[in-house]
Tab-separated table of C-alpha atoms in Angstrom:
chain	number	residue	atom	x	y	z
A	1	ILE	CA	-156.942	28.689	2.970
A	2	CYS	CA	-153.470	27.311	2.932
A	3	ALA	CA	-150.660	29.795	3.151
A	4	ARG	CA	-147.338	28.778	1.746
A	5	LYS	CA	-144.231	30.006	3.366
A	6	CYS	CA	-141.389	30.356	0.976
A	7	VAL	CA	-138.044	29.247	2.394
A	8	THR	CA	-134.958	30.628	0.814
A	9	LEU	CA	-131.538	29.342	1.662
A	10	ARG	CA	-128.868	31.938	1.917
A	11	PRO	CA	-125.425	31.051	0.553
A	12	GLU	CA	-123.749	31.348	3.985
A	13	THR	CA	-126.240	28.833	5.437
A	14	ILE	CA	-125.361	26.314	2.740
A	15	TYR	CA	-121.611	26.974	3.244
A	16	PHE	CA	-121.719	26.356	7.013
A	17	GLY	CA	-123.839	23.233	6.562
A	18	MET	CA	-121.418	21.780	4.028
A	19	ARG	CA	-118.484	22.704	6.243
A	20	LYS	CA	-120.073	20.915	9.203
A	21	LEU	CA	-120.680	17.796	7.087
A	22	PHE	CA	-117.083	17.877	5.869
A	23	PHE	CA	-115.691	17.916	9.425
A	24	ILE	CA	-118.018	15.114	10.513
A	25	PHE	CA	-116.863	13.063	7.512
A	26	LEU	CA	-113.209	13.838	8.297
A	27	PHE	CA	-113.703	12.765	11.920
A	28	PHE	CA	-115.158	9.381	10.908
A	29	VAL	CA	-112.433	8.748	8.325
A	30	THR	CA	-109.770	9.512	10.957
A	31	CYS	CA	-111.437	7.180	13.466
A	32	LEU	CA	-111.597	4.382	10.898
A	33	SER	CA	-107.935	4.747	9.919
A	34	VAL	CA	-106.783	4.716	13.569
A	35	THR	CA	-108.890	1.608	14.226
A	36	ALA	CA	-107.482	-0.058	11.100
A	37	GLN	CA	-103.921	0.659	12.255
A	38	VAL	CA	-104.572	-0.927	15.657
A	39	GLN	CA	-106.128	-3.943	13.925
A	40	GLN	CA	-102.860	-4.401	12.000
A	41	ILE	CA	-101.003	-4.758	15.317
A	42	LEU	CA	-103.039	-7.839	16.223
A	43	GLY	CA	-101.666	-11.267	15.321
A	44	ASN	CA	-98.404	-13.187	15.672
A	45	TRP	CA	-95.029	-11.460	15.912
A	46	LYS	CA	-91.465	-12.790	16.044
A	47	THR	CA	-89.585	-11.069	18.863
A	48	ILE	CA	-86.001	-10.063	18.169
A	49	ASP	CA	-83.524	-9.531	20.996
A	50	ASP	CA	-82.397	-5.902	20.738
A	51	LYS	CA	-78.935	-6.782	22.107
A	52	THR	CA	-78.068	-9.870	20.014
A	53	GLY	CA	-80.395	-9.491	17.016
A	54	GLU	CA	-81.476	-13.125	17.425
A	55	PRO	CA	-85.110	-14.297	17.235
A	56	GLN	CA	-86.428	-15.158	20.710
A	57	SER	CA	-90.105	-16.105	20.574
A	58	ILE	CA	-93.471	-15.776	18.867
A	59	VAL	CA	-95.960	-13.507	20.655
A	60	HIS	CA	-99.671	-13.466	19.848
A	61	ILE	CA	-101.238	-9.998	20.369
A	62	TYR	CA	-105.000	-9.995	20.842
A	63	LYS	CA	-107.909	-7.945	22.154
A	64	GLY	CA	-109.343	-9.296	25.392
A	65	SER	CA	-113.012	-9.542	26.352
A	66	ASP	CA	-112.507	-6.443	28.538
A	67	GLY	CA	-111.598	-4.367	25.452
A	68	LEU	CA	-107.921	-4.133	26.408
A	69	TYR	CA	-104.992	-5.609	24.485
A	70	TYR	CA	-102.687	-8.428	25.573
A	71	GLY	CA	-99.766	-10.433	24.222
A	72	LYS	CA	-98.967	-14.057	25.022
A	73	ILE	CA	-95.822	-16.038	24.220
A	74	ILE	CA	-96.970	-18.972	22.103
A	75	GLU	CA	-93.578	-20.380	21.059
A	76	LEU	CA	-89.927	-20.090	22.065
A	77	LEU	CA	-87.353	-19.937	19.275
A	78	VAL	CA	-84.283	-20.298	21.486
A	79	ASP	CA	-82.771	-23.651	22.421
A	80	THR	CA	-83.873	-24.631	25.932
A	81	GLN	CA	-81.951	-27.937	25.684
A	82	GLY	CA	-85.090	-29.989	26.174
A	83	HIS	CA	-86.137	-28.258	29.374
A	84	GLU	CA	-89.289	-26.233	29.831
A	85	ALA	CA	-88.353	-22.561	30.186
A	86	LEU	CA	-89.634	-21.135	33.463
A	87	CYS	CA	-89.775	-17.532	34.585
A	88	VAL	CA	-87.542	-17.922	37.637
A	89	ALA	CA	-86.867	-14.171	37.875
A	90	CYS	CA	-90.587	-13.326	37.957
A	91	GLU	CA	-92.347	-12.472	41.187
A	92	GLY	CA	-95.848	-13.179	42.428
A	93	GLU	CA	-98.171	-15.377	40.394
A	94	ASP	CA	-95.709	-15.576	37.471
A	95	HIS	CA	-92.841	-17.004	39.558
A	96	ASN	CA	-91.630	-20.338	38.127
A	97	LYS	CA	-94.455	-20.408	35.563
A	98	PRO	CA	-93.750	-21.671	32.031
A	99	VAL	CA	-92.696	-18.891	29.679
A	100	VAL	CA	-94.716	-20.433	26.835
A	101	GLY	CA	-98.289	-19.378	27.508
A	102	MET	CA	-97.261	-16.432	29.677
A	103	VAL	CA	-99.039	-13.128	29.054
A	104	ILE	CA	-96.240	-10.567	28.769
A	105	ILE	CA	-98.238	-7.612	27.379
A	106	ARG	CA	-100.999	-6.610	29.754
A	107	GLY	CA	-103.847	-4.135	29.805
A	108	MET	CA	-103.009	-1.860	26.892
A	109	HIS	CA	-105.571	0.347	25.192
A	110	ALA	CA	-105.750	1.840	21.719
A	111	GLU	CA	-104.781	5.493	21.417
A	112	ASP	CA	-103.845	7.409	18.255
A	113	GLY	CA	-103.176	4.249	16.230
A	114	CYS	CA	-100.935	2.580	18.821
A	115	LEU	CA	-101.314	0.520	21.979
A	116	THR	CA	-100.336	2.180	25.231
A	117	GLY	CA	-101.121	2.454	28.913
A	118	GLY	CA	-100.324	-1.088	29.930
A	119	LYS	CA	-97.360	-3.035	31.195
A	120	VAL	CA	-94.831	-5.300	29.505
A	121	LEU	CA	-93.098	-8.155	31.323
A	122	ASP	CA	-89.520	-9.080	30.466
A	123	PRO	CA	-89.323	-12.795	31.368
A	124	ASP	CA	-85.506	-12.647	31.378
A	125	ASN	CA	-85.360	-10.358	34.402
A	126	GLY	CA	-88.935	-10.642	35.742
A	127	LYS	CA	-89.494	-6.877	35.645
A	128	PHE	CA	-92.492	-4.943	34.362
A	129	TYR	CA	-92.098	-1.880	32.166
A	130	TYR	CA	-94.491	0.723	30.839
A	131	GLY	CA	-95.231	-0.175	27.249
A	132	LYS	CA	-96.135	1.407	23.955
A	133	ILE	CA	-96.646	-0.522	20.722
A	134	TYR	CA	-96.869	0.963	17.253
A	135	LEU	CA	-96.195	0.047	13.636
A	136	GLU	CA	-93.253	1.375	11.681
A	137	LYS	CA	-92.559	0.294	8.085
A	138	GLY	CA	-94.663	-2.851	8.530
A	139	ASN	CA	-92.816	-3.939	11.669
A	140	LEU	CA	-94.006	-3.706	15.246
A	141	VAL	CA	-92.043	-1.483	17.613
A	142	LEU	CA	-92.351	-2.199	21.321
A	143	ARG	CA	-91.101	0.601	23.558
A	144	GLY	CA	-90.490	-0.541	27.114
A	145	SER	CA	-89.672	2.187	29.593
A	146	LEU	CA	-89.204	2.844	33.282
A	147	ASP	CA	-91.315	6.017	33.141
A	148	LYS	CA	-94.830	6.525	31.781
A	149	ARG	CA	-93.726	9.051	29.162
A	150	GLY	CA	-91.194	6.654	27.625
A	151	PHE	CA	-88.070	8.771	28.046
A	152	ILE	CA	-86.032	6.135	29.895
A	153	GLY	CA	-86.228	2.833	28.047
A	154	ARG	CA	-85.472	0.957	24.870
A	155	ASN	CA	-87.154	-0.268	21.703
A	156	GLN	CA	-87.493	-3.720	20.236
A	157	THR	CA	-88.546	-4.286	16.635
A	158	TRP	CA	-90.665	-7.377	16.039
A	159	LEU	CA	-91.396	-9.005	12.678
A	160	ARG	CA	-94.808	-10.234	11.560
A	161	VAL	CA	-95.149	-14.011	11.313
A	162	LYS	CA	-96.826	-14.991	8.052
């Protein structure tokens, strides 16, 4: 003899199940949008000097094999009068290396739709700064600062290269 057990779903059980599904869905949508925003940061960007307003270089931002993000100067837009630009102010392994091909954004990770946690090299003075990169109105904003929280520093706005 087979006994059937009748299962009845109470309204509150259905409500909590739907609510749980909604929050799971919301979590995945948020994760996808943050990932999409970071993906928009990747590519080639024209750097603009924040003091003069003049274009300086083209930087290629990419994701490395270690999962971190980097940026390399692929072209200089300033006149070097036929000479190869070298990073004379840099220290260590970057000293007197060509600026074209130099990795100036190092070891950043994605967080809340921006890149943060790494360092940014200024080839003009050879100094490293804490960096944060995010998008604003279709342009890239690079915040270089002396402190990790970004209070003491300055912003540069870069333009996407088409």
